[in-house]
Structure formats: structure tokens, C-alpha cells
Amino acid sequence: FYRIDGKSWMMMGRDRSVVDVPLDHPSASKQHAVIQYRKKGGGTVAPYVMDLETVNGSFLNGEKIEPRRFYELLHGDVLKFGSSTREFVAMNADAV
């Protein structure tokens, strides 16, 4: 489990000196993606993912996402990075 309690963002990638979640796959970029808490309508806060213009892309529920665009993460959403088979599942802390 990776928790981002107390932070507004979490960086994912291969560069262990910078990232919060290391992606140890050759298709992952040094700074591959960021998950950030953002306010949405009604003042609620939700996690969003953004690909950082990587060569091999980021995938949300099997679909490649556009770089430099935030996508809201919902409970049960599955993230994959590059051509890695490792899956990251978004989970609401209240549902765990």
C-alpha cells in the first residue's frame, strides 16, 4: 500500500531520488506520473492522475491517458505505467 496522507501529491517513476513510488520497469520514465489531490465541484477533494508526457504512456482502466491532463481516480480504478504488467488499484481509505 502507498498512502499519500498529509501530502497533496505523489510522484511515480524510476528516479528514486525524486519519486515517492518507484516504478522499476525499463519502460517507465524517471518522472512518469503524478497523483494529486484536487478540489472538485462542491468543494470536495479527490485524487487525480496525470501522465508527465512520457514516451510509453500511462493507462487508466486499460485506456491510454493523454499527457498533461488530470483524470479523476475512483475507487477500484486500475493504473498501469509504460509496458509494465504491475497494476496499481485506487482504493478509498474508507472502503479498506
PDB file of C-alpha atoms in Angstrom:
ATOM      1  CA  PHE A   1       0.000   0.000   0.000  1.00  0.00           C
ATOM      2  CA  TYR A   2       1.129   3.528  -0.786  1.00  0.00           C
ATOM      3  CA  ARG A   3      -0.648   6.235   1.166  1.00  0.00           C
ATOM      4  CA  ILE A   4      -0.499   9.926   0.422  1.00  0.00           C
ATOM      5  CA  ASP A   5      -1.910  11.107   3.720  1.00  0.00           C
ATOM      6  CA  GLY A   6      -0.610  14.553   4.588  1.00  0.00           C
ATOM      7  CA  LYS A   7       0.616  15.308   1.066  1.00  0.00           C
ATOM      8  CA  SER A   8      -1.286  16.845  -1.805  1.00  0.00           C
ATOM      9  CA  TRP A   9       0.625  14.832  -4.425  1.00  0.00           C
ATOM     10  CA  MET A  10       2.689  11.687  -5.055  1.00  0.00           C
ATOM     11  CA  MET A  11       5.266  11.251  -7.841  1.00  0.00           C
ATOM     12  CA  MET A  12       5.780   7.910  -9.598  1.00  0.00           C
ATOM     13  CA  GLY A  13       8.762   6.919 -11.765  1.00  0.00           C
ATOM     14  CA  ARG A  14      12.207   5.326 -11.933  1.00  0.00           C
ATOM     15  CA  ASP A  15      14.267   8.119 -10.320  1.00  0.00           C
ATOM     16  CA  ARG A  16      14.323   7.014  -6.669  1.00  0.00           C
ATOM     17  CA  SER A  17      15.909  10.309  -5.570  1.00  0.00           C
ATOM     18  CA  VAL A  18      12.758  12.193  -6.626  1.00  0.00           C
ATOM     19  CA  VAL A  19       9.751   9.845  -6.669  1.00  0.00           C
ATOM     20  CA  ASP A  20       7.508   8.639  -3.866  1.00  0.00           C
ATOM     21  CA  VAL A  21       6.563   5.387  -5.617  1.00  0.00           C
ATOM     22  CA  PRO A  22       9.365   3.731  -7.594  1.00  0.00           C
ATOM     23  CA  LEU A  23       8.473   2.098 -10.917  1.00  0.00           C
ATOM     24  CA  ASP A  24      11.230  -0.433 -11.524  1.00  0.00           C
ATOM     25  CA  HIS A  25      10.460  -1.163 -15.161  1.00  0.00           C
ATOM     26  CA  PRO A  26      12.635  -0.099 -18.118  1.00  0.00           C
ATOM     27  CA  SER A  27       9.592   1.330 -19.955  1.00  0.00           C
ATOM     28  CA  ALA A  28       8.854   3.736 -17.081  1.00  0.00           C
ATOM     29  CA  SER A  29      10.249   7.263 -17.241  1.00  0.00           C
ATOM     30  CA  LYS A  30      12.345   8.805 -14.475  1.00  0.00           C
ATOM     31  CA  GLN A  31       9.368  11.006 -13.576  1.00  0.00           C
ATOM     32  CA  HIS A  32       6.434   9.170 -15.109  1.00  0.00           C
ATOM     33  CA  ALA A  33       3.191  10.319 -13.477  1.00  0.00           C
ATOM     34  CA  VAL A  34       1.804  12.250 -10.554  1.00  0.00           C
ATOM     35  CA  ILE A  35      -1.239  11.629  -8.392  1.00  0.00           C
ATOM     36  CA  GLN A  36      -2.573  14.813  -6.869  1.00  0.00           C
ATOM     37  CA  TYR A  37      -5.495  15.662  -4.627  1.00  0.00           C
ATOM     38  CA  ARG A  38      -7.572  18.433  -6.200  1.00  0.00           C
ATOM     39  CA  LYS A  39     -10.760  20.229  -5.312  1.00  0.00           C
ATOM     40  CA  LYS A  40     -13.730  19.480  -7.497  1.00  0.00           C
ATOM     41  CA  GLY A  41     -17.251  20.869  -7.655  1.00  0.00           C
ATOM     42  CA  GLY A  42     -18.898  21.340  -4.288  1.00  0.00           C
ATOM     43  CA  GLY A  43     -15.557  21.726  -2.514  1.00  0.00           C
ATOM     44  CA  THR A  44     -14.869  18.008  -2.178  1.00  0.00           C
ATOM     45  CA  VAL A  45     -11.324  16.777  -2.712  1.00  0.00           C
ATOM     46  CA  ALA A  46     -10.486  13.806  -4.940  1.00  0.00           C
ATOM     47  CA  PRO A  47      -7.316  12.135  -6.284  1.00  0.00           C
ATOM     48  CA  TYR A  48      -6.365  12.729  -9.917  1.00  0.00           C
ATOM     49  CA  VAL A  49      -3.612  11.177 -12.060  1.00  0.00           C
ATOM     50  CA  MET A  50      -1.566  12.916 -14.761  1.00  0.00           C
ATOM     51  CA  ASP A  51       0.971  11.419 -17.178  1.00  0.00           C
ATOM     52  CA  LEU A  52       4.082  13.593 -17.440  1.00  0.00           C
ATOM     53  CA  GLU A  53       4.484  13.422 -21.233  1.00  0.00           C
ATOM     54  CA  THR A  54       6.127  10.015 -21.152  1.00  0.00           C
ATOM     55  CA  VAL A  55       7.184   8.029 -24.196  1.00  0.00           C
ATOM     56  CA  ASN A  56       5.389   4.828 -23.142  1.00  0.00           C
ATOM     57  CA  GLY A  57       2.328   6.405 -21.540  1.00  0.00           C
ATOM     58  CA  SER A  58       0.088   5.770 -18.562  1.00  0.00           C
ATOM     59  CA  PHE A  59      -3.094   3.725 -18.601  1.00  0.00           C
ATOM     60  CA  LEU A  60      -6.306   4.120 -16.630  1.00  0.00           C
ATOM     61  CA  ASN A  61      -8.564   1.051 -16.705  1.00  0.00           C
ATOM     62  CA  GLY A  62      -6.761  -0.192 -19.818  1.00  0.00           C
ATOM     63  CA  GLU A  63      -7.076   3.081 -21.768  1.00  0.00           C
ATOM     64  CA  LYS A  64      -4.051   5.261 -22.518  1.00  0.00           C
ATOM     65  CA  ILE A  65      -4.494   8.708 -20.983  1.00  0.00           C
ATOM     66  CA  GLU A  66      -3.491  11.986 -22.608  1.00  0.00           C
ATOM     67  CA  PRO A  67      -0.331  13.553 -21.160  1.00  0.00           C
ATOM     68  CA  ARG A  68      -0.554  16.710 -19.038  1.00  0.00           C
ATOM     69  CA  ARG A  69      -4.260  16.198 -18.354  1.00  0.00           C
ATOM     70  CA  PHE A  70      -5.757  15.282 -14.975  1.00  0.00           C
ATOM     71  CA  TYR A  71      -8.071  12.255 -14.714  1.00  0.00           C
ATOM     72  CA  GLU A  72     -10.102  11.693 -11.568  1.00  0.00           C
ATOM     73  CA  LEU A  73      -9.413   8.389  -9.811  1.00  0.00           C
ATOM     74  CA  LEU A  74     -12.397   6.476  -8.493  1.00  0.00           C
ATOM     75  CA  HIS A  75     -12.408   3.562  -6.044  1.00  0.00           C
ATOM     76  CA  GLY A  76     -11.345   0.436  -7.942  1.00  0.00           C
ATOM     77  CA  ASP A  77      -9.696   2.226 -10.876  1.00  0.00           C
ATOM     78  CA  VAL A  78      -6.592   0.438 -12.189  1.00  0.00           C
ATOM     79  CA  LEU A  79      -3.428   2.303 -13.227  1.00  0.00           C
ATOM     80  CA  LYS A  80      -0.562   0.888 -15.287  1.00  0.00           C
ATOM     81  CA  PHE A  81       2.589   2.666 -16.431  1.00  0.00           C
ATOM     82  CA  GLY A  82       4.524   2.029 -19.631  1.00  0.00           C
ATOM     83  CA  SER A  83       4.544  -1.618 -20.669  1.00  0.00           C
ATOM     84  CA  SER A  84       4.823  -2.873 -17.087  1.00  0.00           C
ATOM     85  CA  THR A  85       2.281  -5.510 -16.073  1.00  0.00           C
ATOM     86  CA  ARG A  86       2.175  -4.188 -12.487  1.00  0.00           C
ATOM     87  CA  GLU A  87      -1.216  -2.763 -11.598  1.00  0.00           C
ATOM     88  CA  PHE A  88      -1.964  -0.046  -9.064  1.00  0.00           C
ATOM     89  CA  VAL A  89      -5.534  -0.037  -7.768  1.00  0.00           C
ATOM     90  CA  ALA A  90      -7.070   3.156  -6.374  1.00  0.00           C
ATOM     91  CA  MET A  91      -8.772   2.494  -3.070  1.00  0.00           C
ATOM     92  CA  ASN A  92     -10.796   4.821  -0.895  1.00  0.00           C
ATOM     93  CA  ALA A  93      -9.435   4.674   2.644  1.00  0.00           C
ATOM     94  CA  ASP A  94     -12.990   4.375   3.988  1.00  0.00           C
ATOM     95  CA  ALA A  95     -13.555   1.256   1.876  1.00  0.00           C
ATOM     96  CA  VAL A  96     -10.410  -0.595   3.009  1.00  0.00           C
TER      97      VAL A  96
END
